[in-house]
Coordinates of C-alpha atoms in Angstrom, one line a residue:
X215 CA 0.0 0.0 0.0
X216 CA 2.8 2.4 0.9
X217 CA 4.5 1.7 -2.5
X218 CA 1.3 2.5 -4.3
X219 CA 1.0 5.8 -2.4
X220 CA 4.6 6.7 -3.2
X221 CA 4.2 5.9 -6.9
X222 CA 0.7 7.3 -7.3
X223 CA 2.0 10.5 -8.8
X224 CA 4.0 8.6 -11.4
X225 CA 1.9 7.7 -14.4
X226 CA 4.4 5.3 -15.9
X227 CA 4.8 3.1 -12.8
X228 CA 2.2 0.5 -12.1
X229 CA 2.5 -1.8 -9.0
X230 CA 0.4 -4.9 -8.7
X231 CA 0.9 -7.2 -5.8
X232 CA 0.8 -11.0 -5.9
X233 CA -2.3 -10.9 -3.9
X234 CA -4.1 -8.6 -6.4
X235 CA -2.9 -10.7 -9.3
X236 CA -4.1 -13.9 -7.6
X237 CA -7.5 -12.3 -6.9
X238 CA -7.7 -11.3 -10.6
X239 CA -6.9 -14.9 -11.6
X240 CA -9.0 -16.7 -9.0
X241 CA -11.8 -17.6 -11.5
X242 CA -9.2 -18.8 -14.0
X243 CA -7.6 -20.9 -11.3
X244 CA -10.9 -22.5 -10.3
X245 CA -11.7 -23.3 -13.9
X246 CA -8.2 -24.8 -14.4
X247 CA -8.6 -27.0 -11.2
X248 CA -12.0 -28.2 -12.3
X249 CA -10.7 -29.1 -15.8
X250 CA -7.6 -30.7 -14.4
X251 CA -9.6 -32.8 -11.9
X252 CA -12.1 -33.8 -14.6
X253 CA -9.3 -34.9 -16.9
X254 CA -7.6 -36.8 -14.2
X255 CA -10.8 -38.6 -13.2
X256 CA -11.4 -39.5 -16.9
X257 CA -7.8 -40.8 -17.2
X258 CA -8.2 -42.8 -14.0
X259 CA -11.4 -44.4 -15.2
X260 CA -9.8 -45.3 -18.6
X261 CA -6.9 -46.8 -16.7
X262 CA -9.1 -48.8 -14.4
X263 CA -11.1 -50.1 -17.3
X264 CA -7.9 -51.0 -19.1
X265 CA -6.6 -52.8 -16.0
X266 CA -9.8 -54.8 -15.5
X267 CA -9.7 -55.8 -19.2
X268 CA -6.1 -56.8 -18.9
X269 CA -6.8 -58.9 -15.9
X270 CA -9.8 -60.6 -17.4
X271 CA -7.8 -61.5 -20.5
X272 CA -4.8 -62.5 -18.4
X273 CA -6.9 -64.9 -16.3
X274 CA -8.8 -66.2 -19.3
X275 CA -5.7 -67.0 -21.3
X276 CA -4.1 -68.6 -18.2
X277 CA -7.3 -70.6 -17.4
X278 CA -5.7 -73.9 -18.4
X279 CA -2.4 -73.1 -16.6
X280 CA -4.3 -72.2 -13.4
X281 CA -6.4 -75.4 -13.7
X282 CA -3.3 -77.5 -14.2
X283 CA -1.7 -75.8 -11.1
X284 CA -4.8 -76.6 -9.1
X285 CA -4.9 -80.2 -10.3
X286 CA -1.3 -80.9 -9.2
X287 CA -1.9 -79.6 -5.7
X288 CA -1.9 -75.8 -5.7
X289 CA -4.8 -74.6 -3.6
X290 CA -7.3 -72.0 -4.6
X291 CA -6.0 -69.9 -1.8
X292 CA -2.5 -70.1 -3.2
X293 CA -3.7 -69.1 -6.7
X294 CA -5.6 -66.2 -5.2
X295 CA -2.4 -65.1 -3.3
X296 CA -0.4 -65.4 -6.6
X297 CA -3.0 -63.1 -8.3
X298 CA -3.0 -60.8 -5.3
X299 CA 0.7 -60.4 -5.6
X300 CA 0.5 -59.8 -9.3
X301 CA -2.0 -57.0 -8.6
X302 CA 0.4 -55.6 -6.0
X303 CA 3.2 -55.7 -8.5
X304 CA 1.1 -53.9 -11.1
X305 CA 0.3 -51.2 -8.5
X306 CA 4.0 -50.8 -7.6
X307 CA 5.0 -50.4 -11.2
X308 CA 2.3 -47.9 -12.0
X309 CA 3.0 -45.9 -8.8
X310 CA 6.7 -45.8 -9.6
X311 CA 6.0 -44.6 -13.1
X312 CA 3.5 -42.0 -11.9
X313 CA 5.8 -40.7 -9.2
X314 CA 8.9 -40.4 -11.4
X315 CA 7.5 -39.5 -14.8
X316 CA 4.5 -37.7 -13.4
X317 CA 6.6 -35.5 -11.1
X318 CA 8.9 -34.6 -14.0
X319 CA 6.0 -33.6 -16.1
X320 CA 4.4 -31.7 -13.2
X321 CA 7.7 -29.7 -12.6
X322 CA 8.1 -29.0 -16.3
X323 CA 4.5 -27.7 -16.5
X324 CA 5.1 -25.5 -13.5
X325 CA 8.2 -24.1 -15.0
X326 CA 6.3 -23.2 -18.2
X327 CA 3.4 -21.8 -16.3
X328 CA 5.5 -19.8 -13.9
X329 CA 7.0 -17.9 -16.9
X330 CA 3.5 -16.7 -17.8
X331 CA 2.3 -16.2 -14.3
X332 CA 5.1 -15.1 -12.0
X333 CA 2.9 -15.3 -9.0
X334 CA 2.5 -19.1 -9.3
X335 CA 3.6 -21.2 -6.3
X336 CA 4.8 -24.8 -6.6
X337 CA 3.1 -27.3 -4.3
X338 CA 3.3 -31.0 -4.7
X339 CA -0.1 -32.7 -4.4
X340 CA 0.8 -35.2 -1.7
X341 CA -2.7 -35.8 -0.4
X342 CA -4.3 -36.5 -3.8
X343 CA -1.4 -38.7 -4.6
X344 CA -1.9 -40.8 -1.4
X345 CA -5.7 -41.0 -1.9
X346 CA -5.5 -42.0 -5.5
X347 CA -2.6 -44.5 -4.8
X348 CA -4.8 -46.1 -2.1
X349 CA -7.8 -46.3 -4.5
X350 CA -5.6 -47.8 -7.2
X351 CA -4.1 -50.3 -4.7
X352 CA -7.5 -51.5 -3.7
X353 CA -8.5 -51.9 -7.4
X354 CA -5.2 -53.7 -8.2
X355 CA -5.7 -56.1 -5.3
X356 CA -9.4 -56.8 -5.6
X357 CA -9.8 -57.1 -9.4
X358 CA -7.5 -60.1 -10.1
X359 CA -9.2 -62.1 -7.3
X360 CA -12.7 -61.1 -8.4
X361 CA -11.9 -62.2 -12.0
X362 CA -10.5 -65.5 -10.8
X363 CA -13.5 -66.1 -8.5
X364 CA -15.9 -65.6 -11.4
X365 CA -13.9 -68.0 -13.5
X366 CA -13.5 -71.0 -11.1
X367 CA -17.2 -72.0 -10.6
X368 CA -16.6 -75.3 -12.5
X369 CA -14.6 -78.2 -11.0
X370 CA -11.0 -78.5 -12.1
X371 CA -11.6 -81.5 -14.4
X372 CA -14.3 -79.5 -16.3
X373 CA -12.0 -76.4 -16.6
X374 CA -9.2 -78.6 -18.0
X375 CA -11.6 -80.2 -20.5
X376 CA -13.1 -76.8 -21.6
X377 CA -9.8 -75.2 -22.3
X378 CA -8.3 -78.0 -24.4

């Protein structure tokens, strides 16, 4: 405020604070957050559908192998544990890629945006990352077991006969 009073008599000096600039851009920021969140949700849903499809195809193509494993003594519980660990592996790989590549892209976009909007402040979205990671972990652990449970309604002999 004091700087504005000092420079009020100078026509060629204009002082705008970060606060004023942020207030001017508030509507733009809200729109950008809504669009970014919407795009993220769409990408998450596409990723989940892709993962479910991959697991369905994976279990269906391995139906014979899983039936053979069960016929030679592997219990359904062990097969479920194996699929559970595969889901955990998929989650670990996807989280690693999201954290490394996603962070690099996030920082790059911030650097580009901060050149246009000098008032921009970098803040890493830890809470959304943890929440989405937890959701994806649940999906990665539940889907393989759910797909297997829907596939093993028949006895082992019938499953071996059907897949030959």
